[in-house]
Short mmCIF file of C-alpha atoms in Angstrom, two decimals:
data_model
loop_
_atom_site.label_atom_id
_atom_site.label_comp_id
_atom_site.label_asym_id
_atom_site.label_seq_id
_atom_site.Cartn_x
_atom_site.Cartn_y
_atom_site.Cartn_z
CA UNK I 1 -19.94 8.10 -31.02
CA UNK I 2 -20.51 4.49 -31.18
CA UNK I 3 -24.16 5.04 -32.71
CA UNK I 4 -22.08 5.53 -36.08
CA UNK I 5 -21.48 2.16 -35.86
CA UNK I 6 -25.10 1.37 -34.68
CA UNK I 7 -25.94 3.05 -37.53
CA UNK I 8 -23.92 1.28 -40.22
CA UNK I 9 -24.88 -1.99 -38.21
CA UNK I 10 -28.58 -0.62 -38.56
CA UNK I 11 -28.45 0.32 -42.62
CA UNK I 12 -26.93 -3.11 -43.60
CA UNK I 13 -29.70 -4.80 -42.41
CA UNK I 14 -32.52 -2.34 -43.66
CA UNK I 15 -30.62 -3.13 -47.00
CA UNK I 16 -30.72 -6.84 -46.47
CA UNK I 17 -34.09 -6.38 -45.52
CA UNK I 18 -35.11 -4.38 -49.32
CA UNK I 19 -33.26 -6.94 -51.22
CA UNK I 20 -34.58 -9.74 -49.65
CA UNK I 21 -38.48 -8.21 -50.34
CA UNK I 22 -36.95 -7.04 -53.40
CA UNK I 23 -37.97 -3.86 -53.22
CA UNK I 24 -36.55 -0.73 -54.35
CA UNK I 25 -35.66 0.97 -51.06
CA UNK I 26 -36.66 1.57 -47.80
CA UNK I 27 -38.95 4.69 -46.96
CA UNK I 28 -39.17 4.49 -43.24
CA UNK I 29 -37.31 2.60 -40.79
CA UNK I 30 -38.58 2.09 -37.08
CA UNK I 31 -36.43 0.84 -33.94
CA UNK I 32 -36.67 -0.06 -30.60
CA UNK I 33 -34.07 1.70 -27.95
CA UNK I 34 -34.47 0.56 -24.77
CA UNK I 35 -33.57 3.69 -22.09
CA UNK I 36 -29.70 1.21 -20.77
CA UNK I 37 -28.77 0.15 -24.44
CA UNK I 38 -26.36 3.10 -24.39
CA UNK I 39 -27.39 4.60 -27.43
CA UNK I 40 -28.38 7.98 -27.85
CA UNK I 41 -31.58 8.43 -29.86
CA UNK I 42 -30.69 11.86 -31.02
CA UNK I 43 -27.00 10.79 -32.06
CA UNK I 44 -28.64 7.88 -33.76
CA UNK I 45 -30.98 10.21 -35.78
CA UNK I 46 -27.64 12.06 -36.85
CA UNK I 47 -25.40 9.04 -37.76
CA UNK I 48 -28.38 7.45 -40.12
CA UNK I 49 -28.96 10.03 -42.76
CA UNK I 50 -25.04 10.20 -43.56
CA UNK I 51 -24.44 6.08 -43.41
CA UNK I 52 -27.96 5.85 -45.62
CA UNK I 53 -25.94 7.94 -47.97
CA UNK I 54 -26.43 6.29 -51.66
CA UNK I 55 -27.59 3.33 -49.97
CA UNK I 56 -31.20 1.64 -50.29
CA UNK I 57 -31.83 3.24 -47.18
CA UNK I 58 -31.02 6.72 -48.53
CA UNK I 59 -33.73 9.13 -47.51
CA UNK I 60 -35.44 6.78 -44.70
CA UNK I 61 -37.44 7.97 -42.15
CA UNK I 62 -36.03 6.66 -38.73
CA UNK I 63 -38.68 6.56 -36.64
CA UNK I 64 -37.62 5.76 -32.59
CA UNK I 65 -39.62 4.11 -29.85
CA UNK I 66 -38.14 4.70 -26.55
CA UNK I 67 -38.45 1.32 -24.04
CA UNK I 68 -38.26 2.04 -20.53
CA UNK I 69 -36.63 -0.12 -18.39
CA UNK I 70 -39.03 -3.26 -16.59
CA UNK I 71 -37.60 -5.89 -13.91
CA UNK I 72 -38.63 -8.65 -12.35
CA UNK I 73 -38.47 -9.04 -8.48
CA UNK I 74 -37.09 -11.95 -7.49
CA UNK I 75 -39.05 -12.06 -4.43
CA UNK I 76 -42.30 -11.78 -5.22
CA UNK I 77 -42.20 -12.76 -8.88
CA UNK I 78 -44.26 -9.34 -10.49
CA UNK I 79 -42.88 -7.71 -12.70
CA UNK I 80 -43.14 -3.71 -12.90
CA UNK I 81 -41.60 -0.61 -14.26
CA UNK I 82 -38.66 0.78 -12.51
CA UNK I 83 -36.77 3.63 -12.02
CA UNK I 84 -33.19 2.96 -13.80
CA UNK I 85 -31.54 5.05 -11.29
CA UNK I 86 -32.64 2.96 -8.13
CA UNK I 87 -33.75 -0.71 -9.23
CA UNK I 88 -36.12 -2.27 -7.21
CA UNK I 89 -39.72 -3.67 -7.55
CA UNK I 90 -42.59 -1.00 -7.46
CA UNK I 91 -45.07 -3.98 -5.82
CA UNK I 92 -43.02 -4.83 -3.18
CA UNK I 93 -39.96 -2.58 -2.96
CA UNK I 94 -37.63 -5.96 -2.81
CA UNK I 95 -34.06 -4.85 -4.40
CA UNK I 96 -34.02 -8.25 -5.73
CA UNK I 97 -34.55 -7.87 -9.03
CA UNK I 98 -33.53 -8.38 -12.82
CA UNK I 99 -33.85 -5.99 -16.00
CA UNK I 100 -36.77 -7.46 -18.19
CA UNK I 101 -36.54 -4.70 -20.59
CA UNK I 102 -34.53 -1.78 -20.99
CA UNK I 103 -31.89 -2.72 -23.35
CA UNK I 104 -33.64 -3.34 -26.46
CA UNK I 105 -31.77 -1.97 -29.52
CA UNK I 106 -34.50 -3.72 -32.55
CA UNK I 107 -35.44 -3.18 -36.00
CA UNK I 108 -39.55 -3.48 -35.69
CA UNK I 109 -40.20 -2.89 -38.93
CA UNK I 110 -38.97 -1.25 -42.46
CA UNK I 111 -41.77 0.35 -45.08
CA UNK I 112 -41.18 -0.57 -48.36
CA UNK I 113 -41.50 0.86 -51.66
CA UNK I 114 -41.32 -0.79 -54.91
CA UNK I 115 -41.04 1.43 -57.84
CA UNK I 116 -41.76 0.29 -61.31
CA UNK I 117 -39.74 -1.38 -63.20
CA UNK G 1 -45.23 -4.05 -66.92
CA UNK G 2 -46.91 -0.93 -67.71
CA UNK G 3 -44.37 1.77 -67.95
CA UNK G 4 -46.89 4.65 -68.06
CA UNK G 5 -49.18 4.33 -65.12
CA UNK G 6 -47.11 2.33 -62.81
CA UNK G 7 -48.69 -0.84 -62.21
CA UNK G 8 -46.92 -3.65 -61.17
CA UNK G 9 -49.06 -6.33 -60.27
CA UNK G 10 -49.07 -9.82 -62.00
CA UNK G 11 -52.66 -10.01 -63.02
CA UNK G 12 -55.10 -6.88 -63.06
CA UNK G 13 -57.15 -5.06 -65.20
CA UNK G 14 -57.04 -1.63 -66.24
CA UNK G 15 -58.67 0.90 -68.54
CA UNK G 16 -57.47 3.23 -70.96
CA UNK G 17 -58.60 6.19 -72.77
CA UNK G 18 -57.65 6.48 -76.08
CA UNK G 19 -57.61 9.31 -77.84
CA UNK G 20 -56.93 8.75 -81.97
CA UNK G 21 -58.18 11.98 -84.39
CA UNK G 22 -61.01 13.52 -83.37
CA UNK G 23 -62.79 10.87 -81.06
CA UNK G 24 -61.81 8.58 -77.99
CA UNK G 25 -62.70 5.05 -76.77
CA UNK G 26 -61.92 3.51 -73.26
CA UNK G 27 -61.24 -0.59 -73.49
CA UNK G 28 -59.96 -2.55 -70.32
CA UNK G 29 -57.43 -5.23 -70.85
CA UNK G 30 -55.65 -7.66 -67.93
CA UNK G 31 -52.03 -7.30 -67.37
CA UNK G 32 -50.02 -10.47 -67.48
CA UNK G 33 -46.10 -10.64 -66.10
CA UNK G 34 -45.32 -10.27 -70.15
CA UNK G 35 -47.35 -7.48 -71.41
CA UNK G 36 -48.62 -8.01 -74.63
CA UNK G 37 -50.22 -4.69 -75.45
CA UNK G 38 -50.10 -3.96 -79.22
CA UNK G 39 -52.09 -1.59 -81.12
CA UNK G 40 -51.93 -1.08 -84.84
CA UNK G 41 -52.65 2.77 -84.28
CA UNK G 42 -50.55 4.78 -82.61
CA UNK G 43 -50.98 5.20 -79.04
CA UNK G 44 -50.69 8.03 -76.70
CA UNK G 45 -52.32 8.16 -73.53
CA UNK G 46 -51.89 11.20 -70.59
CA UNK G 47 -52.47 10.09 -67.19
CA UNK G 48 -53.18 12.30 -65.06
CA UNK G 49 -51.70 10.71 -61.81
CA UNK G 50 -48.03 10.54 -61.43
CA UNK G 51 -46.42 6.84 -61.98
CA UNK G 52 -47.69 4.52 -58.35
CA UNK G 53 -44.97 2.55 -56.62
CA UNK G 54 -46.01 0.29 -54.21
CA UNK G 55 -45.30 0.82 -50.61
CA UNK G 56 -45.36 -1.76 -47.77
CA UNK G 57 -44.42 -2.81 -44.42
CA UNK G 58 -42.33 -5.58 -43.26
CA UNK G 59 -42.25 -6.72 -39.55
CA UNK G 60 -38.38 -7.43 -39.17
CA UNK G 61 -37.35 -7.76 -35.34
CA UNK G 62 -34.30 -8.03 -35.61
CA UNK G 63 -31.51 -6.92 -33.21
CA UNK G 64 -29.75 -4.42 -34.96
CA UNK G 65 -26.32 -5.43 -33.81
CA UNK G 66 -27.46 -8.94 -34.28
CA UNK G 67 -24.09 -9.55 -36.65
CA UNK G 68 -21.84 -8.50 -33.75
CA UNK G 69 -23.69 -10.48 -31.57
CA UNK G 70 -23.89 -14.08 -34.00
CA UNK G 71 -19.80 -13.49 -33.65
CA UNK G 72 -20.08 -12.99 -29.82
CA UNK G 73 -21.74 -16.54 -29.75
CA UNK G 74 -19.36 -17.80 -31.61
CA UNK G 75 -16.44 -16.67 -29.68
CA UNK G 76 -18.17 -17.51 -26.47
CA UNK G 77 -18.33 -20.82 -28.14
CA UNK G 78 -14.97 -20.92 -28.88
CA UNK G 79 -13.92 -19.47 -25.28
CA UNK G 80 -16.01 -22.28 -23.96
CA UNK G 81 -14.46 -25.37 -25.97
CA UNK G 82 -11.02 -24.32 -25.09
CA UNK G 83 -11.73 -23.83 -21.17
CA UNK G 84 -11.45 -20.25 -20.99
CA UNK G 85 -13.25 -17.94 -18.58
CA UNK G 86 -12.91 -14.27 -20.36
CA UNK G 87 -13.89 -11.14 -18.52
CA UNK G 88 -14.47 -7.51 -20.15
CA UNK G 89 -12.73 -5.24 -18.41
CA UNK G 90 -14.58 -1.79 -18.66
CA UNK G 91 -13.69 1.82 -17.23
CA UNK G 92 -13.59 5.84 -18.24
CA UNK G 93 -9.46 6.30 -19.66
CA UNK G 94 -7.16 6.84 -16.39
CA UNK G 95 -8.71 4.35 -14.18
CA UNK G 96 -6.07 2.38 -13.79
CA UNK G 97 -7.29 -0.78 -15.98
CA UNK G 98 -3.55 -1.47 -17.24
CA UNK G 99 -2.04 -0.78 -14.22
CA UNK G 100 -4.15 -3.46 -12.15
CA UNK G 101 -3.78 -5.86 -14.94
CA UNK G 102 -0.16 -5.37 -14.70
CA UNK G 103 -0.22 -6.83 -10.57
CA UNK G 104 -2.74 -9.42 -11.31
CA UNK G 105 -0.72 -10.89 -13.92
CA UNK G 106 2.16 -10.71 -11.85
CA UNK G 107 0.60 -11.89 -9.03
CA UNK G 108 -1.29 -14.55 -10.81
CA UNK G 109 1.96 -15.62 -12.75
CA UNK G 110 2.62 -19.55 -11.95
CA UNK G 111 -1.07 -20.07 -10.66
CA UNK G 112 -3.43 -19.45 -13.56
CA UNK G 113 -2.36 -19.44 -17.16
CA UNK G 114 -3.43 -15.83 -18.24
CA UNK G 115 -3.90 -13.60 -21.73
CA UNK G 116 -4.63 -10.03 -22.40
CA UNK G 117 -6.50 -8.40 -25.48
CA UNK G 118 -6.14 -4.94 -25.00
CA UNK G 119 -8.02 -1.96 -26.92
CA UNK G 120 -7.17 1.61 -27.56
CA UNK G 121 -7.58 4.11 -30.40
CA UNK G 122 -4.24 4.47 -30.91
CA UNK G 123 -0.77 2.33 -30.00
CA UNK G 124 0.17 -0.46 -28.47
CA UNK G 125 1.80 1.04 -24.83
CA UNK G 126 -0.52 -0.83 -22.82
CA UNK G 127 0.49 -3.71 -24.24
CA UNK G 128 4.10 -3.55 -24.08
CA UNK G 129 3.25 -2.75 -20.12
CA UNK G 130 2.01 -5.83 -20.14
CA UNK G 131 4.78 -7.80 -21.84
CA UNK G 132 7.02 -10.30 -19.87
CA UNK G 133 4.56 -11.16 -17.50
CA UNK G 134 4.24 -14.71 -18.26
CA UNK G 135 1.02 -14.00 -20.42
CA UNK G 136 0.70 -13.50 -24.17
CA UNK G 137 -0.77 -10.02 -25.05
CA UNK G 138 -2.34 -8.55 -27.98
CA UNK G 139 -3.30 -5.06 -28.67
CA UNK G 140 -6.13 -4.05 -30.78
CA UNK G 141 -5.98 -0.48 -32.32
CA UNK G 142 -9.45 0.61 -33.10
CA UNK G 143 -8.22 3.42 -34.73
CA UNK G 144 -11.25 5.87 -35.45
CA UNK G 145 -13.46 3.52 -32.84
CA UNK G 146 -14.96 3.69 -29.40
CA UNK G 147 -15.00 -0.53 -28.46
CA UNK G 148 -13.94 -3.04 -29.04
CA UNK G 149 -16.42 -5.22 -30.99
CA UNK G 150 -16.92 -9.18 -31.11
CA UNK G 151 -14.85 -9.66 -35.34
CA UNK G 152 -11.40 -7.58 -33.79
CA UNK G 153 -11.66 -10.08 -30.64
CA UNK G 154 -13.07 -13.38 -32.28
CA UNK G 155 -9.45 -12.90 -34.96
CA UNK G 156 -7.46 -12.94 -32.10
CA UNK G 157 -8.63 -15.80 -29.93
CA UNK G 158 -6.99 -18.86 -31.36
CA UNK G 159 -3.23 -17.52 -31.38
CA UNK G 160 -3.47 -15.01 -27.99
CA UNK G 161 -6.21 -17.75 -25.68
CA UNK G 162 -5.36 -21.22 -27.12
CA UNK G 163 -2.52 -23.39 -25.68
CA UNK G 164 -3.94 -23.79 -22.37
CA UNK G 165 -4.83 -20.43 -21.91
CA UNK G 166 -7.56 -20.46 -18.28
CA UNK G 167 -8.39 -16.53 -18.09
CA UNK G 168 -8.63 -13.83 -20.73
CA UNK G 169 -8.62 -10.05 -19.94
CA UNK G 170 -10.10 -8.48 -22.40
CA UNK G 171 -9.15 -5.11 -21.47
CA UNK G 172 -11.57 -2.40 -23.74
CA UNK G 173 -11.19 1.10 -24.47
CA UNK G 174 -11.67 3.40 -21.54
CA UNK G 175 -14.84 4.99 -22.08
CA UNK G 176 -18.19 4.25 -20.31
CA UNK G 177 -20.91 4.29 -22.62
CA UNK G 178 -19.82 2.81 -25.76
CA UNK G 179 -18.74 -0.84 -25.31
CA UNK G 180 -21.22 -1.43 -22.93
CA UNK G 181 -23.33 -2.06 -26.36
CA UNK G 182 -21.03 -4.70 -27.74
CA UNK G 183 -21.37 -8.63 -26.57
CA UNK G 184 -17.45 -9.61 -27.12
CA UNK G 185 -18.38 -13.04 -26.15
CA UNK G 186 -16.97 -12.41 -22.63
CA UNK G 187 -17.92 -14.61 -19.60
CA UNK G 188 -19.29 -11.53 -18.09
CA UNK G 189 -18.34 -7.84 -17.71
CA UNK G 190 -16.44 -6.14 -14.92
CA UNK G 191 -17.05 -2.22 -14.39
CA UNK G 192 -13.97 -0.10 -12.93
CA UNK G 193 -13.75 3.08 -11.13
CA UNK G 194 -11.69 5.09 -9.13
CA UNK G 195 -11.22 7.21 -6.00
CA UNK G 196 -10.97 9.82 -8.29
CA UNK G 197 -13.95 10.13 -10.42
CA UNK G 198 -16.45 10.38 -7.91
CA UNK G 199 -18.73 8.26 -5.68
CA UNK G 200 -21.80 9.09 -8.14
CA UNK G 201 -20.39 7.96 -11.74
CA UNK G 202 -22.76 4.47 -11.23
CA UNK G 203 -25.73 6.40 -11.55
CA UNK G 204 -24.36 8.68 -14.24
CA UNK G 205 -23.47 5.82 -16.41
CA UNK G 206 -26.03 3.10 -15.85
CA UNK G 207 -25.91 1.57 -18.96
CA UNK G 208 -22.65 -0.05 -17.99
CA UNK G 209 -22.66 -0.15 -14.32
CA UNK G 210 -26.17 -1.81 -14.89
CA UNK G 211 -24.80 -4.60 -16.99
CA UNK G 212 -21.58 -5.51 -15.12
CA UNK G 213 -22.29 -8.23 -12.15
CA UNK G 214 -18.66 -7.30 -10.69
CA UNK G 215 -17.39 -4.07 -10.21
CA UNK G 216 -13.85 -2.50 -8.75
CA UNK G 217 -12.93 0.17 -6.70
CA UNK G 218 -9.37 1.13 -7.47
CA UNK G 219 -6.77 3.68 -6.37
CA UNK G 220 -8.21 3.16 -2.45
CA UNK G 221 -4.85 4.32 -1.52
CA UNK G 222 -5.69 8.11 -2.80
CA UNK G 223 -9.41 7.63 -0.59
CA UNK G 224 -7.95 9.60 2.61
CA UNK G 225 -6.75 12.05 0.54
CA UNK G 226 -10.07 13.17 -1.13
CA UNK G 227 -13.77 13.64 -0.08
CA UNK G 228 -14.88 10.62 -1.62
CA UNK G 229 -17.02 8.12 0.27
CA UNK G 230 -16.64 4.57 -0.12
CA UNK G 231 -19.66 3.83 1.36
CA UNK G 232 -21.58 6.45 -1.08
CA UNK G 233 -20.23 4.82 -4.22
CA UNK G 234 -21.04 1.34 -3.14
CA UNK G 235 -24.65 3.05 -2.61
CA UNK G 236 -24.26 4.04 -6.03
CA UNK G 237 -23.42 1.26 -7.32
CA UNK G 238 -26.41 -1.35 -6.20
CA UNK G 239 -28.51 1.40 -7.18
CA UNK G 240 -28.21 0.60 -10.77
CA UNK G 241 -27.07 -2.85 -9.83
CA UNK G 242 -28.83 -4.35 -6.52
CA UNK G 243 -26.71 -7.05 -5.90
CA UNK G 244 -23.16 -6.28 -7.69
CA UNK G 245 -20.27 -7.72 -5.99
CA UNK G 246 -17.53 -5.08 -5.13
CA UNK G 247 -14.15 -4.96 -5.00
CA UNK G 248 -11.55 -2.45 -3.40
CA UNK G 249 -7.98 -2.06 -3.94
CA UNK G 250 -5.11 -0.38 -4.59
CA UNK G 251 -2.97 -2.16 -7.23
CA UNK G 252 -0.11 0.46 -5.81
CA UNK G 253 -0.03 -0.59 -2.19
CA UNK G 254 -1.79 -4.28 -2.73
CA UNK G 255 -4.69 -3.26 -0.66
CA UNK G 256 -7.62 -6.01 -1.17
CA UNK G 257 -5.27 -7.01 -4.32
CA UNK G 258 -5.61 -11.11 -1.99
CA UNK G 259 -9.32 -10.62 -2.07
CA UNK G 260 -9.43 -10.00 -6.11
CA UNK G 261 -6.57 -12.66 -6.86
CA UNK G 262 -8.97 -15.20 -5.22
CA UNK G 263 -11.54 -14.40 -6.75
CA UNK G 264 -10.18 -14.94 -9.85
CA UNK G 265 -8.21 -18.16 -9.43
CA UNK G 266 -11.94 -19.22 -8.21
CA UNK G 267 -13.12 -18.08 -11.50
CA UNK G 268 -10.64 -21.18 -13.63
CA UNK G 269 -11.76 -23.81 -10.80
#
């Protein structure tokens, strides 16, 4: 259950974020989780809501884009989708490859709201 | 500011309707950051649309464990100005991770200058296994936790790695998913599995046996006594990690232990 900790991680800086817009809180929060940064969207979903708890972040959407995992072959330079569970390049099958994406875990973006004052 | 219909801009017009005994007027008037806004009748106004807050987006990209990762650099930093090649030692519980570090220590005692941070939820057996082998030891309880992160290991480095310290074994808790998330500041992670978990776990767990360059098979003594396949599990294991150097030993009968002291005197060179 590490994505409590993602998700503490996660509010702190959506509330960094509000008071550094000065806002009044956040109203939706969206992420990036690439599909080998070991966190479990749907456990995320669960941890946010209870660390958001009386925090600026209190009642945020969390909105989750899933990134699959990209490499580069070292052979023939492309880059291309892959399959996480057998690595290679898809243009010319080499095994030689490295992860390009896969293991995002981002903030994109928070909404804002300002009430009045 | 306008506490009736919300708006919160600097500078902007706006009209009223006022409504004073038996007629009504509308005037416009510009809102300034002070709101100057007197009247010598008295004043009410109903607005039909509820008070408007202003909503917005800000692009952020950020990483979201970016603060555990700042401390990684730091500690990698640190690692690196003091000559110290650290390796995170990664495996489900019951692999054996204390039990090798035990024999490497011991057989790495007098050749390279060695120190253990160890995690687990609760107490600090590992690390009294670990005591009197010629290499300081700390144990890190992470009490309700999963991993260790980069703050519990960065606290520790100066009194457990300094003095001349050449290898650190940061040895994390036993589970496969969760510290594969957390930069420690290590050199590089090493993934460990044995005999007895089963030739597949690689692709069942990719996140970490994707991420870790160096991976070791342990308990090989037990492999005659189970239907296990070395050559399956090393399969496995470039599936998710073309190219991952592997190890196999028993850290019981010293089988390939040569191969993976070495290796790891090779590392400090």
């Amino acid at each position: 259950m590490h994505e409590l900790s993602i998700a503490q991680a996660l509010v702190e800086q959506v509330e960094a974020v509000v008071a550094k817009e000065r806002a009044s809180r956040a109203v939706k929060v969206m992420i990036a989780v690439g599909v080998l940064s070991g966190v479990e969207p749907e456990a995320l979903h669960g941890a946010f809501p209870l660390v958001a708890e009386g925090t600026t972040a209190e009642g945020a959407e969390l909105v989750v884009e899933k990134v699959s995992a990209r490499v580069r072959c070292l052979a023939c330079g492309q880059e291309s989708p892959t399959d996480i569970y057998f690595m290679g390049c898809a243009q010319c099958g080499s095994r030689s490859v490295e992860l390009t994406a896969g293991r995002e875990l981002h903030i994109q973006s928070v909404e804002l709201m300002t009430d009045e004052r | 500011m306008c506490k009736d219909c919300g708006c919160s801009g600097v500078d902007h017009g706006h009209e009223h309707e006022h409504v004073h005994d038996g007629h009504s007027h509308k005037h416009g008037h510009t809102h300034g950051v002070e709101h100057p806004h007197e009247h010598l009748h008295p004043h009410s106004h109903p607005h039909l649309v509820p008070a408007v807050a202003e909503a917005r987006t800000v692009s952020v990209q950020q990483k979201i464990l970016s603060r555990n990762d700042e401390q990684a650099a730091r500690n990698r930093a640190w690692l690196s100005g003091h000559g110290v090649v650290a390796v995170n030692l990664i495996s489900s519980p019951g692999t054996g991770k204390t039990f090798l570090l035990e024999k490497t220590l011991e057989g790495l005692r007098g050749k390279v200058a060695c120190a253990v941070i160890t995690g687990d939820q609760r107490t600090d057996n590992d690390a009294r296994r670990l005591q009197g082998k010629g290499a300081p030891v700390r144990q890190i309880e992470t009490i309700n936790s999963c991993h260790l992160d980069a703050e519990q290991v960065g606290k520790l480095l100066p009194e457990v790695a300094g003095n001349g310290v050449k290898l650190l074994f940061i040895e994390n808790v036993g589970n496969l998913v969760c510290p594969s998330a957390f930069d420690l500041g290590e050199n590089f992670k090493i993934a460990l599995l044995s005999t007895t978990e089963g030739e597949d776990k690689p692709v069942k767990y990719p996140t970490l046996f994707s991420t870790a360059p160096v991976a070791v098979l342990t308990k090989m003594d037990l492999a005659p006594h189970l239907d296990w396949s070395a050559a399956a599990c090393r399969t496995a294991l470039r599936q998710v990690r073309p190219g991952v150097f592997i190890f196999e030993l028993s850290a019981k009968t010293g089988q390939g232990m040569d191969a993976w002291l070495d290796y790891l005197v090779k590392l400090t060179e």
